[in-house]
Each structure stands twice: as C-alpha cells, then as structure tokens.
Coordinates of C-alpha atoms in Angstrom, one line a residue:
M1 CA 8.6 -81.7 -52.4
I2 CA 7.3 -80.7 -55.9
K3 CA 9.3 -83.2 -58.7
F4 CA 9.7 -80.4 -62.0
P5 CA 8.6 -80.3 -64.6
L6 CA 5.3 -80.2 -62.5
S7 CA 2.2 -81.1 -65.0
V8 CA -0.4 -77.9 -65.1
T9 CA -3.7 -77.7 -66.6
I10 CA -5.5 -74.5 -67.2
D11 CA -9.4 -73.9 -66.6
T12 CA -10.6 -71.8 -69.6
N13 CA -11.8 -69.2 -66.9
I14 CA -8.0 -68.2 -66.4
F15 CA -7.5 -67.4 -69.5
I16 CA -10.5 -65.2 -69.2
E17 CA -9.0 -63.6 -65.8
N18 CA -5.5 -62.8 -67.4
K19 CA -7.8 -61.2 -70.7
F20 CA -6.0 -63.7 -73.5
D21 CA -2.7 -61.8 -72.7
F22 CA -0.1 -64.0 -74.0
N23 CA 2.4 -61.5 -74.2
I24 CA 6.2 -63.0 -72.8
D25 CA 5.7 -60.3 -69.7
S26 CA 2.0 -61.4 -68.7
T27 CA 1.3 -63.7 -66.6
L28 CA 0.2 -66.3 -69.2
G29 CA 3.9 -65.6 -70.4
V30 CA 5.2 -66.6 -67.2
L31 CA 4.3 -70.0 -68.2
I32 CA 6.4 -69.9 -71.2
K33 CA 9.2 -69.1 -69.3
K34 CA 8.9 -72.0 -66.8
T35 CA 8.1 -74.6 -69.4
R36 CA 11.3 -73.7 -70.9
N37 CA 12.8 -73.8 -67.8
N38 CA 11.8 -77.3 -67.5
E39 CA 9.5 -76.6 -64.4
I40 CA 6.1 -76.7 -66.0
K41 CA 4.5 -79.1 -68.2
L42 CA 1.4 -77.8 -69.7
V43 CA -1.3 -80.0 -70.5
L44 CA -4.8 -78.6 -71.8
S45 CA -7.8 -80.1 -72.6
N46 CA -9.0 -80.1 -75.9
I47 CA -12.3 -78.3 -74.2
V48 CA -10.3 -75.6 -73.0
V49 CA -8.8 -74.9 -76.2
E50 CA -11.5 -74.8 -78.2
E51 CA -13.6 -72.5 -75.9
V52 CA -11.0 -70.4 -75.8
K53 CA -10.7 -69.8 -79.3
K54 CA -14.9 -69.6 -79.2
H55 CA -14.1 -66.6 -77.2
L56 CA -11.5 -65.4 -78.8
H57 CA -13.9 -65.0 -81.7
E58 CA -16.3 -63.2 -79.6
N59 CA -13.8 -60.5 -78.5
I60 CA -12.9 -59.8 -82.0
D61 CA -16.5 -59.2 -83.0
K62 CA -16.9 -57.0 -80.0
I63 CA -13.9 -55.3 -81.1
S64 CA -15.0 -55.1 -84.8
K65 CA -17.6 -53.3 -83.5
I66 CA -16.8 -50.6 -81.1
T67 CA -13.9 -49.8 -84.2
K68 CA -16.5 -49.4 -86.5
Q69 CA -18.5 -47.2 -84.4
V70 CA -15.5 -45.2 -83.5
G71 CA -15.1 -44.5 -87.2
K72 CA -18.7 -43.5 -87.7
D73 CA -18.5 -41.0 -84.4
L74 CA -15.3 -39.7 -85.8
R75 CA -16.4 -38.6 -89.5
K76 CA -19.6 -37.1 -87.7
I77 CA -17.5 -34.3 -86.4
F78 CA -14.8 -34.1 -88.4
P79 CA -13.8 -34.5 -91.9
D80 CA -11.0 -37.5 -93.6
Q81 CA -8.5 -35.1 -94.0
Y82 CA -8.3 -33.4 -91.0
L83 CA -8.4 -37.1 -89.2
K84 CA -5.6 -38.3 -91.7
D85 CA -3.7 -35.0 -90.9
I86 CA -3.4 -35.4 -87.5
G87 CA -2.8 -39.1 -86.9
L88 CA -6.2 -40.7 -86.7
R89 CA -5.8 -42.6 -90.2
E90 CA -6.7 -46.3 -88.9
Y91 CA -9.9 -45.1 -87.6
L92 CA -10.4 -44.7 -91.3
K93 CA -9.9 -47.9 -92.6
K94 CA -13.0 -50.3 -92.8
T95 CA -11.7 -53.2 -90.0
D96 CA -10.7 -56.5 -91.7
K97 CA -12.9 -58.7 -89.1
N98 CA -11.8 -62.1 -90.5
Q99 CA -8.0 -61.3 -90.6
L100 CA -7.9 -59.6 -86.9
D101 CA -10.1 -63.2 -86.2
Q102 CA -7.3 -65.1 -87.9
N103 CA -4.6 -62.9 -86.2
A104 CA -6.0 -63.7 -82.3
I105 CA -6.3 -67.4 -83.2
D106 CA -2.3 -67.6 -84.0
D107 CA -1.2 -65.6 -81.1
F108 CA -3.0 -68.4 -79.2
K109 CA -1.6 -70.8 -81.3
Q110 CA 1.7 -69.5 -80.7
F111 CA 1.5 -69.4 -77.3
L112 CA 0.5 -73.1 -76.9
E113 CA 3.5 -73.8 -79.3
D114 CA 5.9 -72.1 -77.4
C115 CA 4.7 -73.9 -74.2
D116 CA 5.0 -76.9 -76.2
A117 CA 1.6 -77.9 -74.6
E118 CA 0.0 -81.4 -74.6
I119 CA -3.5 -81.5 -75.8
L120 CA -6.1 -83.8 -74.6
D121 CA -8.4 -85.4 -76.4
T122 CA -11.5 -87.5 -75.7
T123 CA -10.1 -91.3 -77.3
G124 CA -10.5 -93.7 -74.7
L125 CA -13.0 -91.8 -72.6
D126 CA -15.7 -93.6 -69.9
F127 CA -18.6 -91.8 -71.5
E128 CA -21.1 -93.6 -69.4
K129 CA -19.3 -93.1 -66.4
I130 CA -20.2 -88.8 -67.6
L131 CA -23.8 -90.0 -67.8
E132 CA -23.9 -91.4 -64.7
D133 CA -22.6 -88.8 -63.2
Y134 CA -25.0 -86.7 -64.7
F135 CA -28.2 -88.5 -63.8
Y136 CA -27.1 -89.2 -60.0
C137 CA -26.3 -85.1 -60.4
R138 CA -22.4 -86.4 -58.9
L139 CA -19.4 -83.7 -59.2
P140 CA -19.7 -81.6 -61.6
F141 CA -23.1 -81.9 -62.1
E142 CA -24.4 -80.6 -58.6
N143 CA -28.0 -80.6 -58.2
N144 CA -28.3 -77.2 -60.0
E145 CA -30.3 -77.1 -63.0
N146 CA -27.7 -74.7 -64.2
K147 CA -24.6 -77.5 -63.6
R148 CA -26.9 -80.3 -65.8
K149 CA -25.0 -78.3 -68.3
E150 CA -21.7 -78.6 -67.3
F151 CA -20.7 -81.5 -69.6
P152 CA -17.5 -79.6 -71.3
D153 CA -16.8 -79.6 -67.3
A154 CA -17.2 -83.4 -66.8
I155 CA -15.0 -84.3 -70.2
I156 CA -12.3 -82.0 -68.6
V157 CA -12.4 -83.6 -65.2
Q158 CA -12.6 -87.2 -67.3
E159 CA -9.7 -86.7 -69.4
I160 CA -7.5 -85.3 -66.5
R161 CA -8.5 -89.0 -64.4
E162 CA -7.7 -90.6 -67.6
R163 CA -4.3 -88.4 -68.2
F164 CA -2.8 -88.3 -64.5
P165 CA -3.4 -91.4 -62.4
D166 CA -3.1 -91.8 -59.0
N167 CA 0.4 -91.9 -59.0
E168 CA 1.3 -89.1 -60.9
I169 CA 1.0 -85.4 -59.8
V170 CA -1.0 -82.5 -61.4
A171 CA -1.4 -79.2 -60.9
I172 CA -5.0 -77.6 -61.7
V173 CA -5.9 -73.9 -61.8
S174 CA -9.5 -73.2 -62.1
K175 CA -12.1 -70.9 -60.4
D176 CA -15.0 -73.2 -60.8
N177 CA -15.8 -74.6 -57.8
G178 CA -17.5 -77.4 -59.2
L179 CA -14.6 -78.3 -61.3
K180 CA -12.6 -78.3 -58.4
E181 CA -14.3 -80.1 -56.4
A182 CA -14.9 -82.9 -58.3
C183 CA -11.0 -83.0 -59.3
G184 CA -9.9 -82.7 -55.6
K185 CA -10.7 -86.3 -54.3
R186 CA -7.4 -87.6 -55.3
G187 CA -4.8 -87.1 -53.4
N188 CA -2.4 -86.3 -56.6
Y189 CA -4.1 -83.4 -57.9
M190 CA -3.0 -79.8 -56.4
I191 CA -6.0 -77.2 -56.6
F192 CA -5.0 -73.6 -57.2
D193 CA -7.5 -70.5 -57.9
S194 CA -4.9 -68.6 -60.0
L195 CA -1.8 -68.8 -61.9
G196 CA 0.2 -66.5 -59.0
D197 CA -1.1 -69.2 -56.6
L198 CA 0.4 -71.9 -58.6
Y199 CA 3.8 -69.7 -59.1
R200 CA 3.9 -68.8 -56.1
E201 CA 3.9 -72.8 -54.6
I202 CA 6.3 -73.6 -57.1
N203 CA 8.7 -70.3 -55.9
E204 CA 8.1 -70.5 -52.2
S205 CA 10.3 -73.2 -51.9
K206 CA 13.7 -71.7 -54.0
T207 CA 16.0 -70.1 -51.9
P208 CA 16.7 -67.3 -54.7
Y209 CA 13.2 -66.3 -54.8
Q210 CA 13.0 -66.3 -50.7
K211 CA 15.7 -63.6 -51.3
A212 CA 14.0 -62.0 -54.4
A213 CA 11.2 -61.3 -52.0
E214 CA 13.1 -59.7 -48.9
K215 CA 14.6 -57.8 -51.9
I216 CA 11.2 -56.7 -53.1
L217 CA 10.2 -55.9 -49.3
K218 CA 13.1 -54.0 -48.8
D219 CA 12.3 -51.9 -51.4
T220 CA 9.0 -51.2 -50.4
N221 CA 9.1 -46.7 -50.9
H222 CA 10.5 -47.2 -53.6
I223 CA 8.0 -49.3 -55.3
L224 CA 5.2 -47.7 -54.0
K225 CA 6.8 -44.1 -55.0
T226 CA 6.8 -45.6 -58.6
I227 CA 3.3 -47.3 -58.6
S228 CA 2.0 -43.7 -56.8
E229 CA 3.3 -41.7 -60.2
M230 CA 1.7 -44.1 -62.6
I231 CA -2.1 -44.3 -60.9
A232 CA -4.0 -41.7 -63.6
E233 CA -7.5 -41.8 -64.5
D234 CA -7.4 -44.7 -67.1
C235 CA -6.3 -47.0 -65.0
I236 CA -9.2 -46.5 -62.6
E237 CA -13.0 -47.8 -63.0
V238 CA -15.6 -46.2 -60.3
Y239 CA -18.9 -48.3 -59.9
G240 CA -21.5 -45.8 -58.4
L241 CA -24.1 -48.5 -58.7
S242 CA -24.7 -51.3 -56.2
S243 CA -27.7 -53.5 -55.6
D244 CA -29.3 -54.9 -52.3
S245 CA -30.5 -58.5 -51.5
N246 CA -33.5 -57.6 -53.7
G247 CA -31.8 -57.0 -56.9
D248 CA -32.7 -53.8 -56.6
F249 CA -29.9 -50.7 -57.5
Y250 CA -28.9 -47.3 -56.1
G251 CA -26.3 -45.2 -56.2
H252 CA -25.1 -43.7 -59.6
D253 CA -24.1 -44.6 -63.0
Y254 CA -21.2 -42.3 -63.9
N255 CA -20.1 -40.3 -66.6
E256 CA -16.9 -39.3 -65.8
F257 CA -14.6 -39.5 -62.4
Y258 CA -11.3 -37.5 -61.9
I259 CA -8.9 -38.4 -59.1
N260 CA -8.7 -36.0 -56.1
K261 CA -6.1 -37.7 -53.6
C262 CA -4.3 -41.2 -53.6
E263 CA -2.8 -42.2 -51.0
I264 CA -0.9 -46.0 -51.2
S265 CA 0.2 -47.1 -48.0
N266 CA 1.9 -50.8 -48.4
I267 CA 2.3 -53.9 -50.5
K268 CA 1.9 -57.4 -49.9
I269 CA 3.6 -60.3 -52.0
H270 CA 1.3 -62.4 -53.6
A271 CA 3.8 -64.3 -55.5
V272 CA 7.3 -64.3 -57.0
E273 CA 6.2 -65.5 -60.8
D274 CA 9.7 -65.5 -62.3
L275 CA 13.2 -64.7 -61.8
D276 CA 16.1 -64.7 -64.3
E277 CA 19.7 -63.1 -64.4
A278 CA 18.5 -59.7 -64.3
W279 CA 15.0 -59.3 -63.3
I280 CA 12.6 -60.1 -60.4
T281 CA 8.5 -60.8 -61.6
A282 CA 6.1 -60.5 -59.2
F283 CA 2.4 -60.0 -58.3
I284 CA 1.5 -58.0 -55.1
W285 CA -1.0 -56.4 -53.4
V286 CA -1.1 -52.9 -52.8
N287 CA -3.7 -51.0 -50.2
G288 CA -4.6 -47.4 -50.3
I289 CA -7.1 -44.7 -49.7
I290 CA -8.2 -42.9 -53.2
S291 CA -11.0 -40.5 -53.4
V292 CA -12.5 -39.8 -56.6
D293 CA -14.5 -36.4 -57.4
C294 CA -17.8 -38.6 -59.9
Y295 CA -20.2 -36.8 -62.1
F296 CA -23.4 -38.2 -63.4
E297 CA -26.6 -37.1 -65.6
D298 CA -28.9 -36.0 -62.5
F299 CA -32.4 -36.8 -64.2
D300 CA -34.6 -36.7 -61.1
N301 CA -33.7 -32.9 -60.7
S302 CA -33.4 -32.2 -64.3
P303 CA -36.3 -29.8 -65.1
W304 CA -38.9 -31.4 -67.6
D305 CA -40.9 -29.6 -70.4
P306 CA -44.1 -31.0 -70.1
E307 CA -45.6 -29.9 -73.7
K308 CA -42.4 -30.8 -75.4
K309 CA -42.3 -34.1 -73.4
E310 CA -38.0 -33.9 -72.8
Y311 CA -35.9 -32.2 -70.5
V312 CA -35.2 -28.8 -70.8
F313 CA -31.5 -29.0 -69.7
I314 CA -29.5 -32.2 -68.1
R315 CA -28.6 -31.3 -64.8
T316 CA -24.9 -32.3 -64.1
S317 CA -24.4 -33.5 -60.1
H318 CA -21.1 -34.2 -58.5
V319 CA -20.3 -36.5 -55.8
L320 CA -17.2 -37.4 -53.8
E321 CA -16.3 -40.9 -53.4
N322 CA -13.7 -42.6 -50.4
H323 CA -12.1 -45.8 -51.2
N324 CA -10.6 -47.7 -49.0
V325 CA -9.3 -50.0 -52.0
K326 CA -6.9 -53.3 -52.2
F327 CA -6.0 -53.4 -56.3
P328 CA -3.3 -56.4 -58.0
C329 CA -0.2 -55.3 -59.6
R330 CA 2.9 -57.0 -61.7
I331 CA 6.3 -55.2 -61.2
K332 CA 9.6 -56.2 -62.6
L333 CA 12.5 -55.4 -60.3
N334 CA 16.2 -55.1 -61.6
K335 CA 18.4 -56.7 -58.8
E336 CA 21.4 -54.7 -59.2
T337 CA 20.3 -51.2 -60.9
N338 CA 17.2 -51.4 -59.0
D339 CA 14.9 -49.9 -62.1
M340 CA 11.4 -51.1 -61.9
I341 CA 8.8 -51.4 -64.9
V342 CA 5.5 -51.3 -63.6
L343 CA 2.9 -53.0 -65.9
P344 CA -0.3 -52.5 -66.8
F345 CA -2.9 -52.5 -64.0
K346 CA -6.6 -51.6 -63.0
I347 CA -7.8 -50.5 -60.0
I348 CA -11.6 -51.3 -59.3
L349 CA -13.6 -48.8 -56.9
G350 CA -16.7 -50.4 -56.0
G351 CA -19.4 -51.0 -53.2
D352 CA -16.8 -53.6 -51.5
S353 CA -14.3 -50.6 -51.1
R354 CA -16.4 -47.7 -50.7
L355 CA -15.7 -45.9 -47.2
S356 CA -18.2 -42.5 -48.1
R357 CA -19.9 -40.6 -50.7
Y358 CA -21.0 -37.4 -50.0
T359 CA -23.3 -35.3 -52.3
I360 CA -20.5 -31.7 -53.6
N361 CA -21.8 -28.4 -54.1
D362 CA -19.5 -27.4 -56.4
E363 CA -20.3 -23.4 -54.8
D364 CA -18.5 -24.0 -51.8
V365 CA -15.0 -24.3 -51.9
D366 CA -14.8 -25.7 -48.1
Y367 CA -16.9 -28.7 -48.3
Y368 CA -13.4 -30.5 -49.1
Q369 CA -12.4 -29.8 -46.2
E370 CA -15.4 -30.0 -44.3
I371 CA -15.7 -33.4 -45.1
E372 CA -11.9 -34.5 -44.2
D373 CA -12.7 -32.7 -41.4
A374 CA -15.8 -34.4 -40.0
E375 CA -14.1 -37.9 -41.5
R376 CA -11.0 -36.8 -38.6
E377 CA -13.4 -35.5 -36.2
E378 CA -14.8 -39.2 -36.2
L379 CA -11.7 -40.9 -35.5
G380 CA -10.5 -38.5 -32.4
F381 CA -8.4 -36.6 -34.2
C382 CA -8.2 -32.3 -34.8
S383 CA -9.4 -31.4 -37.7
L384 CA -7.1 -29.9 -40.7
S385 CA -8.3 -26.4 -40.5
K386 CA -8.6 -26.1 -37.1
Y387 CA -4.9 -27.2 -36.2
K388 CA -3.9 -23.6 -36.1
D389 CA -6.3 -23.2 -33.1
K390 CA -4.7 -26.3 -31.9
L391 CA -1.2 -25.3 -31.7
E392 CA -1.6 -22.0 -29.9
D393 CA -3.7 -23.7 -27.0
E394 CA -1.2 -26.5 -26.5
L395 CA 1.5 -23.6 -26.8
I396 CA 0.2 -21.9 -23.9
E397 CA 0.0 -25.1 -21.7
S398 CA 3.8 -26.3 -22.6
S399 CA 6.5 -26.0 -20.3
M400 CA 8.5 -24.0 -23.3
F401 CA 5.8 -21.1 -23.1
K402 CA 6.4 -21.0 -19.5
K403 CA 9.8 -20.7 -19.1
I404 CA 10.0 -18.3 -21.9
V405 CA 6.9 -16.5 -20.4
K406 CA 8.9 -15.8 -17.1
T407 CA 12.7 -15.0 -18.7
L408 CA 10.3 -12.0 -20.4
N409 CA 9.1 -11.4 -16.4
E410 CA 12.5 -10.9 -15.2
Y411 CA 13.3 -8.6 -17.7
N412 CA 10.4 -6.7 -16.5
D413 CA 11.5 -6.6 -13.7
M414 CA 15.0 -5.5 -14.2
F415 CA 13.8 -2.6 -16.3
T416 CA 11.8 -1.4 -13.0
K417 CA 15.1 -1.4 -11.5
F418 CA 16.5 1.0 -14.2
E419 CA 14.0 3.0 -14.2
E420 CA 15.0 4.2 -10.6
L421 CA 18.7 4.2 -11.4
A422 CA 17.7 7.1 -13.8
D423 CA 15.6 9.0 -11.5
A424 CA 18.6 8.6 -9.2
Y425 CA 21.0 10.2 -11.7
D426 CA 18.8 13.0 -12.3
C427 CA 19.3 13.7 -8.8
L428 CA 23.1 13.5 -9.0
Y429 CA 23.9 15.7 -12.0
A430 CA 21.1 18.5 -10.0
Q431 CA 23.8 18.1 -7.2
I432 CA 27.1 18.9 -9.2
S433 CA 25.5 21.6 -10.8
N434 CA 24.9 22.9 -7.9
M435 CA 28.5 22.7 -6.1
K436 CA 30.8 25.6 -5.0
D437 CA 34.1 26.2 -7.0
E438 CA 36.1 25.0 -4.2
D439 CA 34.1 22.2 -3.5
A440 CA 33.9 21.4 -7.1
I441 CA 38.0 21.3 -7.5
E442 CA 38.2 18.9 -4.9
F443 CA 35.4 16.9 -6.4
V444 CA 37.1 16.8 -9.5
N445 CA 40.2 15.7 -7.8
T446 CA 38.8 12.8 -5.9
I447 CA 37.1 11.5 -9.5
L448 CA 40.6 11.9 -11.1
T449 CA 42.5 10.2 -7.9
E450 CA 40.1 7.0 -7.8
L451 CA 40.8 6.7 -11.3
S452 CA 44.4 6.4 -11.2
I453 CA 44.4 9.7 -13.1
Q454 CA 47.7 12.1 -12.3
M455 CA 46.6 15.9 -13.4
D456 CA 47.6 19.4 -12.7
L457 CA 44.5 21.0 -11.5
T458 CA 46.0 24.4 -12.3
N459 CA 45.1 25.6 -15.6
L460 CA 42.1 22.9 -15.9
N461 CA 38.8 24.4 -16.3
I462 CA 37.0 22.8 -13.4
A463 CA 33.4 24.6 -15.0
E464 CA 34.2 22.5 -18.5
V465 CA 35.2 19.1 -16.2
L466 CA 32.3 20.0 -14.2
K467 CA 29.9 19.8 -17.4
T468 CA 31.6 16.7 -18.7
I469 CA 30.7 15.0 -15.7
I470 CA 27.0 16.3 -15.9
E471 CA 26.6 15.5 -19.4
D472 CA 27.9 12.2 -18.8
F473 CA 25.2 11.8 -15.9
I474 CA 22.4 13.0 -18.2
K475 CA 23.2 10.6 -21.1
K476 CA 23.5 7.7 -18.3
S477 CA 20.0 9.4 -17.1
D478 CA 18.1 9.0 -20.6
F479 CA 19.4 5.7 -21.6
F480 CA 18.2 4.2 -18.3
N481 CA 15.2 6.0 -19.0
K482 CA 15.2 4.7 -22.0
F483 CA 15.9 0.7 -21.4
S484 CA 13.0 1.0 -18.6
S485 CA 10.4 2.3 -20.8
Q486 CA 10.4 -0.9 -22.6
N487 CA 7.6 -3.5 -21.3
L488 CA 7.7 -6.8 -22.9
P489 CA 4.9 -9.2 -23.1
D490 CA 3.7 -11.3 -20.4
T491 CA 2.9 -13.9 -23.2
I492 CA 4.2 -15.6 -26.4
K493 CA 2.2 -16.3 -29.6
Y494 CA 2.9 -17.7 -33.0
G495 CA 4.2 -14.6 -35.4
D496 CA 5.4 -12.5 -32.5
K497 CA 8.7 -10.6 -33.0
I498 CA 9.5 -9.8 -29.8
N499 CA 12.1 -6.6 -29.8
I500 CA 14.8 -6.6 -26.5
I501 CA 17.2 -3.5 -26.2
G502 CA 20.4 -4.6 -24.9
M503 CA 22.9 -2.7 -22.6
N504 CA 24.8 -1.3 -25.7
D505 CA 21.6 0.0 -27.1
E506 CA 21.8 -2.8 -29.7
I507 CA 18.6 -5.0 -30.3
Y508 CA 17.6 -8.3 -30.1
V509 CA 14.5 -10.0 -31.7
L510 CA 13.0 -13.2 -30.2
S511 CA 11.0 -14.8 -33.2
L512 CA 8.4 -17.3 -33.1
E513 CA 7.3 -18.5 -36.5
E514 CA 3.6 -17.8 -37.9
Y515 CA 1.7 -21.0 -38.9
D516 CA -1.3 -20.6 -41.5
G517 CA -1.1 -23.8 -43.2
I518 CA -3.1 -26.9 -43.5
P519 CA -1.1 -29.4 -42.0
E520 CA -0.7 -32.9 -44.3
P521 CA -1.4 -36.4 -42.0
G522 CA 1.5 -38.0 -40.9
T523 CA 4.1 -35.5 -42.4
E524 CA 6.4 -33.7 -39.6
E525 CA 6.3 -30.0 -39.6
C526 CA 8.2 -27.3 -38.1
I527 CA 7.6 -23.8 -37.0
E528 CA 11.4 -22.2 -36.1
I529 CA 11.9 -20.0 -33.1
T530 CA 15.1 -17.7 -33.4
F531 CA 17.0 -15.1 -30.9
S532 CA 19.3 -12.7 -32.9
T533 CA 20.5 -9.4 -33.6
G534 CA 19.0 -8.8 -36.5
E535 CA 21.9 -10.0 -38.4
Q536 CA 23.1 -12.5 -37.0
I537 CA 21.0 -15.9 -35.3
L538 CA 22.5 -16.3 -31.9
A539 CA 20.1 -19.2 -30.6
Q540 CA 17.5 -21.3 -32.4
G541 CA 14.8 -23.6 -31.3
H542 CA 12.0 -25.3 -33.0
V543 CA 8.0 -26.4 -32.6
K544 CA 7.4 -29.5 -34.5
F545 CA 4.7 -31.4 -35.2
I546 CA 2.5 -34.5 -36.7
A547 CA -0.8 -34.0 -37.6
G548 CA -2.2 -37.9 -37.0
Y549 CA -4.0 -40.3 -38.9
L550 CA -5.6 -43.3 -39.5
E551 CA -6.0 -45.8 -42.6
F552 CA -7.5 -48.7 -42.5
D553 CA -6.8 -51.9 -43.9
E554 CA -8.0 -54.3 -46.2
Y555 CA -10.8 -55.8 -44.1
G556 CA -12.0 -52.4 -43.0
G557 CA -10.1 -52.7 -39.6
A558 CA -7.4 -50.0 -38.1
G559 CA -4.3 -49.7 -39.9
D560 CA -1.4 -47.8 -40.7
G561 CA -1.9 -44.6 -38.6
I562 CA -0.1 -42.1 -36.5
Q563 CA -1.0 -39.9 -33.1
D564 CA -0.6 -36.5 -32.8
S565 CA 1.9 -34.9 -31.6
I566 CA 3.6 -32.3 -30.8
E567 CA 8.1 -31.4 -29.8
Y568 CA 9.2 -28.1 -28.1
D569 CA 12.9 -27.3 -28.3
A570 CA 13.5 -23.6 -26.8
D571 CA 17.2 -24.6 -24.9
E572 CA 19.0 -22.7 -26.9
I573 CA 16.9 -20.0 -27.0
L574 CA 16.6 -20.0 -23.1
K575 CA 20.4 -20.5 -22.3
A576 CA 20.8 -17.1 -24.5
L577 CA 18.2 -15.1 -23.1
N578 CA 19.7 -16.0 -19.6
K579 CA 22.8 -15.1 -21.0
L580 CA 22.0 -11.6 -21.6
I581 CA 19.6 -11.5 -18.4
I582 CA 22.9 -11.9 -16.3
D583 CA 25.1 -9.0 -18.5
I584 CA 22.5 -7.0 -18.1
N585 CA 22.2 -7.7 -14.3
N586 CA 26.1 -7.3 -14.0
K587 CA 25.8 -4.1 -15.4
F588 CA 23.1 -2.9 -13.4
I589 CA 24.9 -3.8 -10.5
N590 CA 28.0 -1.9 -11.9
E591 CA 26.2 1.3 -12.1
K592 CA 24.8 0.7 -8.9
I593 CA 27.9 0.7 -7.6
K594 CA 28.9 4.1 -9.7
Y595 CA 26.0 5.7 -8.3
I596 CA 26.3 4.8 -4.5
Y597 CA 30.3 5.6 -4.8
F598 CA 29.0 9.1 -6.2
S599 CA 26.0 9.9 -4.2
G600 CA 28.3 8.5 -1.1
L601 CA 31.0 11.6 -2.1
I602 CA 29.0 13.9 -2.6
K603 CA 26.5 13.7 -0.1
N604 CA 29.0 13.6 2.6
D605 CA 31.9 15.4 1.4
Y606 CA 30.7 18.3 -0.8
N607 CA 27.1 18.8 -0.4
S608 CA 26.5 22.9 0.2

C-alpha cells in the first residue's frame, strides 16, 4: 500500500523522453498536479537538474540554427515585403539566442518551483565509496569502458542512498539499466521505466481511477474515431532505412510520404494519469494498420552524364509501405459531456512495424488493388476485385436460388397449360360460328338460363348475341396465347429484372439488384431483392454479405478479424410469388371449367 505523499526522483532521460514539455497538460505537467494534491514529493539530484539545463542549452542552439536557416531559405525565394505581407514577419527577425536560452531555463525553473521540488546536493556524500565502486566495476560502473565514465550516475545513486535510508520508500523513474540495477538492491526502492508506469501504480489502487478506466474502455469507439480523424502526415514519421547485424543499411531514405490508408482498431490503457472533477487524463496505446505512399530520389536508376559528371535528372521512385503499428497517445475525456481532447502524438513507422513494402509503377492504376488482393489471398480470403464473381458463384449454390428457380419453372409449366386452353377456345368460337339459327337460339337461351338471366328472346338479334360470344372467346384465346407466350428464365443473376404477366394483364417485376462495387472489408453490404407492380413494392428480400479481413496485433500475431459471410433472405418474395401462382392456377381452373361446359354443350346438343 502506497503511503502519500510518495517521494519520486526522476532521471535525466525521462525529461528527454518527454521532450522537456512542462505544460500543465503534459506527462511532466501531471507531476505538478500530483505534488499539489499531496500525492507526490518530487526529489531531484542536482546532477539531473544541471544535465537538464545542459540539454536545454543544446536544444536552443539547434533551434536557433534551424530558424536562422529557414529565414535564409525564405529570402532566397521571396522578397522581405512579401514575407511580411503574408504573415511570416517572425522569420525575418534575427533570433535572440540568449533570450531563447533564458526563456527555456526559466520555464524549467518554474516547473521545479510549481512542483516544490527538493534538490539534493553532494554534501556529505561518501566519495571513497564511489571510487571503490569505480575500480571494482560495481554498478553503475559495469564491466564496460563506456560505463566507467558514468560518474554522474554514481553520484545520483549515492545521493538517493543518503537521502532515502531503508525505512523510507522512494520511486525511481529511469531508463538507465545500470542506475536502476544499482538502486534496485534495496527493498524500499520502487523502480519504474516511465512516468506513465508510475502514475498507473499510484492510481490503480484508487476506486475513482478504476471507474475512469472503465469509462475509457466503454467509450473506445468514440476515442478511436476522434484519434482517427486527427491522424495526418504531420504526426507520422516514416523510417525507410534499416540496418542489418553488420551495420549495413538497406531500404530508402524518403523525401516525402502520404497516407494511403489508416485503420485503427483498438486501444489499451497504459495509465490513468490524472483525474479531477471534470476530466480524465490517460495514457493509452493504439493499434492500427497504416499504409503510406513514400517517395525517394532514386539515384541508382537516374541517368548519368559522364562528360558533365552529373545526373541528367533525378528519378523519383514510389514505394508503398504497410505497417502494423502500436503508438502511444494521451487523451483527456470529459466525464459528463464526453468531449475529448487528444494531445499531440507521434506515430513512428519503421522496420519493427513494417509488414510489407512494394515498389509501385505509377502508370499501373490497378497496382494497389493487386497488392491488396494478393495479401488477402495469402490469408485465405477472396480478393476484393473478384468479390462480384464470388457472389455470383455463391448465389447459384444457395437455397434461395433453387427455390426461386423452382417457382419460375412452375410458372412456365402453367404457361403451357394456357397455350392448350387458347387452342381449345379457338375451336369453340369456330363451332359457334357454324351453328344453325334454331340451334343458336337454343344455345343462347341455355347460356342465359345457366347465368340466371330471364330475357325475352322474341325480339333478340341472335346474330349479335352470337357475335358477342364469339368476340369474347376470341379475346380469351388472344389473352391466353399472350399469357402462354412468356417464357421465364430458368436461372437468376444479380442485375436481373424479370417481367411476369398477371391474370388481369398487370405486369409484376422480380428484381435482383446489381452489384458492381469493391466491398469494404468488415462492413456489411446489402443487395436488395424486390417483387413489385412497378408502382408498389409487394415484397422485399436481400442478400447481405461481409468481406472478411484479418488484422495483426502488436506482436505480429493474428488479432481482430472476421470471416467472409453471405446471408440470403427471400421468404417474403417466395410467399408473394407462390400467392400469384395460386391466383393464376385458380383462374386457369375456372377458365378450364367454363371451356369444358361450353365444349360439352356444343358437342352434345348443338353441333351440326
């Protein structure tokens, strides 16, 4: 159990790692909050303080040279007045190096003051013990000539030993293995590689911090979306050069690069660093797949003029790099509003994250798709450019396909029956046309009786009545011929629109939507199936599919992923089609009965 305030001492390399950022929202800035909350007592060696100041001086020297060179470069291209007019006046001023240097030191001093830091000194140190460790190569003087120069570390270790005897706990934050091993011999020393590790140790035992971690994980999608929107070229560094075990370099030194694809998939909380009434501040690790288009000056393939001893021109070559990357990020999440602030972060893409590297021929516009297809096929997935073919092949094997085709064939069988009925009605009106007058009168009277119609036939023009009956038979014959003339296909495919004639001469359309796109892996896509009258949709179905994918974790092993899947739903479509079949079949039966009646009537009683 940690007793607060916890004494904490920090090595110089921790300041370097955090880039001397003393802003209140930075990782170092959290120290200020925790010292004010009486959670931490910051204790620094005077050696560390002086080393930090030395690094600040060196940084200012670099900054001065850079700003001076930028000003020179700008003046070579544009006149001073133009630079002033467009807002670059600052680059025309001569850099006051001394003032910058003083500002940097003052910023550090303010940090020490805000933390109420205790500065250790060498008063009372046992230098004889340090010399003994040196000559006997004891830690931090390891058996290594370079480490024999580590007198500053030895002084720091001795200061810590003097300041924190065995009965007082101290947290030591350093990346120096020699220093950590030298300090780690005592049970009262807590050793950490980073401030994030320290903050996590402090906060994990506190219930509010546990709840804060739960909230962060609950809001993972929101966090990933916000970070994804911030990722741009200016927060990425691509290291195209790598070295082998012999120290020889290979690869390319890129002049420029552009993000081709970026997909971040999950986060891992490293530490909830700080928690106040409104905000949660956390250090997280983010995993993702990033592809970058990189360009470099390809001297090996550039034409050389031996007479002038210079290149005719420098060829620029194009390389596509794919990376499975894990990068650190600090966020601030509002507990009430869910607003989020993502603090500046840097993504390093190098040999340890590189999955593949391809030389691109920019004249080949399909090269990217070919690369992605090849990678998917290696993992056992269908290539995205061939997904349309996969959908067609899977459709033919589906139970939905077989049921719909079976239904269409039932239609075709019915059409044949109607063709026979049309021929039968042709015969009927031919026979009626040849009736004798007395037979025609009796025939008409019989029909009216069957239809329960009482009518005086004395003044009735039998010829007109027969003409009407004949015309009706002709219409029936024509319609049945038209109805039977349609031959529905015995297969279906994406993009089909099949017209089906109903018994009232209406047109039904069975439509299967076309798919011509390239699917997005992991995203559900839907192909609609409809059965309609053209104006009204009577039934709907769909084919839903997901193109599978596989991502890799930070260790290069299989991570998130999903298999290819296709789902068919045509139940409503089949119900609507079967209902239409039943209606048409009932109509056929009725017409067949009428035909049998009329045919029997003519044949038995009126046939001359």
